[in-house]
Amino acid sequence: MAGRPTMRDVAAAAGVSHQTVSRVVNDEQSVTEPVRERVRAAIAALGYRPSAGGRAMARGRTEVVALVVPHAAGFTFANDHLMRLIGGAEQEVAGRGYGLLLSTREPGGDATSAFTRFDRRSLVDGFLVEGGAGLTGLSDLLVQGYPAVVIGYAAEHLPMVHPDDEGGAYAVVQHLLALGHRRIGIVNGPTENHLAMAARLAGVERAFADAHVTRDPSLTDRGDFTTESGHAAAGRLLTRADPPTAVFAFNDGMALGVLQWLRENPSTTGISVAGFDDTAAASATGLTSVALQSQDLGRRAAQILIDQLDGKPPAERRTIVPSRLMVRSSTQPKSGRRRRSSSSETVRP
């Protein structure tokens, strides 16, 4: 199919009239459930997105947009990156005369619970979605015709705004290689955020390739973005027979866990540590990290969404916000260091 799918394309795929498709999109109750499900399946298969303006007129404008953060409220409000992102979105939304409604994961619920409270309820005109925990739950809202912008990585038909994850990771590894490190441990992030993690890993691989240095893939572990998981990964990486001289964790929380393990094991010295996100804790602890320009991510996503509501679709589907490496004291030139041993301490170059 050439170009953007239309309502008539959906009607043909579902075997119904375009008026029936319109009734399903506008959530009219006159359509039987089997027909409704068939139309929804065709909408999902074709990636059809109703006109934001037409959908808004059908249900009435609220001049409110939702920011869905599919994390628990406690995690959200304790996370510097997310709070700056929310602040950037709020500034842009308020400046355009809209209100912002924040939705987080319900206590005890999964990520979809941040979306389901909006199902078939005309509370907002559109959605900003923080994609770090995945987009499960968004599809039902798209079927209802709501416009959405993903802050992170999204399916092909959705506009997205994300940081330069690959470029940020490339800069970290370039920095560590320039300091003389060749055995660089990687603490990857959770699989739910696999597209961002894949981009960061691609930056790692590209930096090694450009420097003509062979990377040891066995020096890779995985955490879940928490300090505890970074601490555990450090224990596995740094007690190897031939451990890394530097560790790059794919977020600051895990990097702080690596630093905690090093403090608890003072006989292991000379390890450089870098993170990603540039949280307040990174600055306070001297952690080298990648600044995500979080406020600008929220602002740009809100700008794109409200432009859509005003009938101006984005010129580009993907907007990449530059990242910036912040070098601090946690990364130092490679030097001799000492490792723990059950019987003696061994000096390694």
Short mmCIF file of C-alpha atoms in Angstrom, two decimals, residues 38-266:
data_model
loop_
_atom_site.label_atom_id
_atom_site.label_comp_id
_atom_site.label_asym_id
_atom_site.label_seq_id
_atom_site.Cartn_x
_atom_site.Cartn_y
_atom_site.Cartn_z
CA ARG A 38 -12.49 -7.00 13.18
CA VAL A 39 -12.12 -3.28 12.53
CA ARG A 40 -9.63 -2.89 15.37
CA ALA A 41 -7.56 -5.75 13.97
CA ALA A 42 -7.49 -4.08 10.54
CA ILE A 43 -6.51 -0.74 12.09
CA ALA A 44 -3.64 -2.38 13.97
CA ALA A 45 -2.47 -4.37 10.94
CA LEU A 46 -2.42 -1.35 8.64
CA GLY A 47 -1.04 1.10 11.19
CA TYR A 48 -3.97 3.42 10.50
CA ARG A 49 -4.07 6.62 12.54
CA PRO A 50 -7.23 8.74 12.35
CA SER A 51 -6.92 12.48 11.93
CA ALA A 52 -6.18 14.02 15.28
CA GLY A 53 -8.32 17.04 14.45
CA GLY A 54 -11.28 14.95 13.32
CA ARG A 55 -11.07 12.66 16.34
CA ALA A 56 -10.89 15.62 18.70
CA MET A 57 -13.96 17.24 17.14
CA ALA A 58 -15.87 13.96 17.43
CA ARG A 59 -15.35 13.67 21.18
CA GLY A 60 -14.88 17.35 22.06
CA ARG A 61 -11.58 19.02 22.87
CA THR A 62 -10.39 18.90 26.46
CA GLU A 63 -7.21 20.98 25.95
CA VAL A 64 -5.45 18.46 28.20
CA VAL A 65 -2.75 15.98 27.18
CA ALA A 66 -1.57 12.99 29.18
CA LEU A 67 2.01 12.05 29.94
CA VAL A 68 2.07 8.30 30.56
CA VAL A 69 5.09 7.05 32.49
CA PRO A 70 4.65 3.26 32.84
CA HIS A 71 6.75 3.06 36.01
CA ALA A 72 5.64 3.02 39.63
CA ALA A 73 5.10 6.47 41.12
CA GLY A 74 7.90 5.99 43.66
CA PHE A 75 10.41 5.17 40.94
CA THR A 76 9.19 8.03 38.76
CA PHE A 77 9.44 10.74 41.42
CA ALA A 78 12.85 9.53 42.61
CA ASN A 79 14.30 9.51 39.09
CA ASP A 80 16.04 12.75 38.08
CA HIS A 81 15.81 12.01 34.35
CA LEU A 82 12.05 11.41 34.50
CA MET A 83 11.39 14.45 36.66
CA ARG A 84 13.32 16.72 34.30
CA LEU A 85 11.48 15.16 31.35
CA ILE A 86 8.12 15.82 33.03
CA GLY A 87 9.20 19.39 33.77
CA GLY A 88 10.11 20.04 30.13
CA ALA A 89 6.79 18.66 28.92
CA GLU A 90 4.85 20.71 31.48
CA GLN A 91 6.57 23.95 30.44
CA GLU A 92 5.77 23.42 26.76
CA VAL A 93 2.20 22.25 27.37
CA ALA A 94 1.39 25.16 29.69
CA GLY A 95 2.97 27.62 27.28
CA ARG A 96 0.63 26.37 24.55
CA GLY A 97 -2.49 26.76 26.70
CA TYR A 98 -2.96 23.06 27.56
CA GLY A 99 -2.99 21.16 30.81
CA LEU A 100 -0.84 18.09 31.56
CA LEU A 101 -2.18 14.96 33.24
CA LEU A 102 0.46 12.55 34.57
CA SER A 103 -0.32 8.83 34.69
CA THR A 104 1.99 6.26 36.35
CA ARG A 105 1.71 2.52 36.93
CA GLU A 106 -0.92 1.56 39.51
CA PRO A 107 0.37 0.05 42.79
CA GLY A 108 0.75 -3.67 42.22
CA GLY A 109 -0.15 -3.34 38.55
CA ASP A 110 1.91 -3.88 35.44
CA ALA A 111 2.96 -1.25 32.90
CA THR A 112 -0.39 -1.43 31.06
CA SER A 113 -2.19 -0.02 34.10
CA ALA A 114 -0.77 3.41 33.28
CA PHE A 115 -2.79 3.30 30.03
CA THR A 116 -6.01 1.47 30.89
CA ARG A 117 -7.51 4.26 32.98
CA PHE A 118 -7.94 6.20 29.73
CA ASP A 119 -9.69 3.41 27.80
CA ARG A 120 -12.95 4.71 26.27
CA ARG A 121 -12.87 7.84 28.41
CA SER A 122 -12.52 11.26 26.81
CA LEU A 123 -10.20 12.73 29.41
CA VAL A 124 -7.46 14.06 27.14
CA ASP A 125 -6.76 15.04 23.54
CA GLY A 126 -3.54 13.06 23.06
CA PHE A 127 -0.69 11.21 24.72
CA LEU A 128 2.97 11.62 25.46
CA VAL A 129 4.38 8.21 26.36
CA GLU A 130 7.70 7.58 28.10
CA GLY A 131 8.78 4.37 26.39
CA GLY A 132 11.39 3.10 28.83
CA ALA A 133 9.15 0.32 30.18
CA GLY A 134 7.70 -0.61 26.80
CA LEU A 135 4.54 0.46 24.98
CA THR A 136 2.21 -2.38 25.97
CA GLY A 137 -1.18 -0.77 26.54
CA LEU A 138 -0.81 2.04 24.02
CA SER A 139 -2.32 0.15 21.06
CA ASP A 140 -5.88 0.28 22.41
CA LEU A 141 -5.68 4.06 22.67
CA LEU A 142 -4.29 4.35 19.14
CA VAL A 143 -7.19 2.29 17.83
CA GLN A 144 -9.53 4.84 19.41
CA GLY A 145 -7.84 7.52 17.32
CA TYR A 146 -5.76 9.36 19.89
CA PRO A 147 -2.54 10.92 18.60
CA ALA A 148 0.58 9.95 20.53
CA VAL A 149 4.26 10.84 20.63
CA VAL A 150 6.70 8.40 22.19
CA ILE A 151 9.64 9.64 24.24
CA GLY A 152 11.96 6.80 23.41
CA TYR A 153 11.69 4.22 20.64
CA ALA A 154 8.45 3.32 18.90
CA ALA A 155 6.89 1.27 16.15
CA GLU A 156 7.34 2.51 12.62
CA HIS A 157 4.14 4.56 12.33
CA LEU A 158 4.51 6.62 15.53
CA PRO A 159 6.46 9.86 15.94
CA MET A 160 9.24 9.52 18.51
CA VAL A 161 11.70 11.71 20.36
CA HIS A 162 14.75 10.08 21.90
CA PRO A 163 18.27 10.95 23.03
CA ASP A 164 21.31 10.10 20.96
CA ASP A 165 21.87 6.84 22.82
CA GLU A 166 24.33 5.48 20.29
CA GLY A 167 26.34 8.69 20.14
CA GLY A 168 26.44 8.99 23.93
CA ALA A 169 27.73 5.44 24.38
CA TYR A 170 30.25 5.98 21.59
CA ALA A 171 31.60 9.04 23.41
CA VAL A 172 31.98 7.12 26.70
CA VAL A 173 33.97 4.29 25.10
CA GLN A 174 36.08 6.73 23.08
CA HIS A 175 36.92 8.47 26.35
CA LEU A 176 37.84 5.21 28.11
CA LEU A 177 39.94 3.99 25.18
CA ALA A 178 41.79 7.32 25.13
CA LEU A 179 42.61 6.74 28.81
CA GLY A 180 44.29 3.46 27.86
CA HIS A 181 41.53 1.02 28.83
CA ARG A 182 41.06 -1.94 26.51
CA ARG A 183 39.15 -4.38 28.72
CA ILE A 184 35.93 -2.47 29.29
CA GLY A 185 33.10 -4.17 31.14
CA ILE A 186 29.54 -3.37 30.04
CA VAL A 187 26.49 -3.51 32.32
CA ASN A 188 23.55 -3.62 29.91
CA GLY A 189 20.02 -2.62 30.91
CA PRO A 190 16.66 -4.41 31.08
CA THR A 191 15.23 -6.14 28.03
CA GLU A 192 12.01 -4.08 28.27
CA ASN A 193 14.04 -1.11 27.04
CA HIS A 194 15.78 -3.18 24.39
CA LEU A 195 15.81 -0.61 21.56
CA ALA A 196 17.59 2.02 23.64
CA MET A 197 19.94 -0.60 25.04
CA ALA A 198 20.63 -1.89 21.52
CA ALA A 199 21.49 1.65 20.39
CA ARG A 200 23.90 2.09 23.31
CA LEU A 201 25.53 -1.25 22.60
CA ALA A 202 25.87 -0.27 18.94
CA GLY A 203 27.73 2.86 20.08
CA VAL A 204 30.06 0.70 22.16
CA GLU A 205 30.78 -1.61 19.23
CA ARG A 206 31.35 1.29 16.83
CA ALA A 207 33.81 2.99 19.17
CA PHE A 208 35.87 -0.20 19.48
CA ALA A 209 35.76 -0.75 15.71
CA ASP A 210 36.81 2.82 14.92
CA ALA A 211 39.74 2.49 17.33
CA HIS A 212 40.70 -0.89 15.79
CA VAL A 213 40.46 -2.51 19.21
CA THR A 214 38.88 -5.95 19.70
CA ARG A 215 36.16 -5.98 22.37
CA ASP A 216 35.81 -9.00 24.64
CA PRO A 217 32.02 -9.70 24.56
CA SER A 218 32.29 -11.89 27.65
CA LEU A 219 32.86 -8.70 29.67
CA THR A 220 29.12 -7.98 29.43
CA ASP A 221 26.59 -8.33 32.22
CA ARG A 222 23.02 -7.14 32.64
CA GLY A 223 21.07 -5.25 35.29
CA ASP A 224 17.61 -3.74 35.72
CA PHE A 225 18.65 -0.07 36.17
CA THR A 226 18.74 -0.39 39.97
CA THR A 227 21.78 0.22 42.16
CA GLU A 228 21.43 -3.32 43.52
CA SER A 229 21.71 -4.86 40.06
CA GLY A 230 24.80 -2.78 39.27
CA HIS A 231 26.37 -3.91 42.54
CA ALA A 232 25.70 -7.55 41.65
CA ALA A 233 27.06 -7.11 38.10
CA ALA A 234 30.25 -5.52 39.49
CA GLY A 235 30.76 -8.53 41.72
CA ARG A 236 30.57 -10.86 38.74
CA LEU A 237 32.74 -8.77 36.41
CA LEU A 238 35.45 -7.67 38.81
CA THR A 239 36.12 -11.04 40.40
CA ARG A 240 36.88 -12.71 37.08
CA ALA A 241 40.33 -14.21 36.49
CA ASP A 242 41.03 -11.46 33.94
CA PRO A 243 38.64 -8.64 34.86
CA PRO A 244 38.04 -5.31 33.13
CA THR A 245 39.95 -2.15 34.03
CA ALA A 246 36.86 0.00 33.39
CA VAL A 247 33.10 -0.55 33.69
CA PHE A 248 30.49 1.30 31.64
CA ALA A 249 26.97 0.85 33.03
CA PHE A 250 24.04 1.81 30.81
CA ASN A 251 22.46 4.00 33.48
CA ASP A 252 23.67 5.93 36.51
CA GLY A 253 21.80 3.77 39.01
CA MET A 254 23.77 0.67 37.98
CA ALA A 255 27.02 2.68 37.79
CA LEU A 256 26.48 3.83 41.37
CA GLY A 257 26.08 0.17 42.30
CA VAL A 258 29.49 -0.53 40.73
CA LEU A 259 31.02 2.32 42.76
CA GLN A 260 29.40 0.94 45.90
CA TRP A 261 30.95 -2.50 45.27
CA LEU A 262 34.37 -0.87 44.82
CA ARG A 263 34.01 0.99 48.12
CA GLU A 264 33.18 -2.30 49.82
CA ASN A 265 36.18 -3.97 48.19
CA PRO A 266 39.00 -1.42 48.65
#
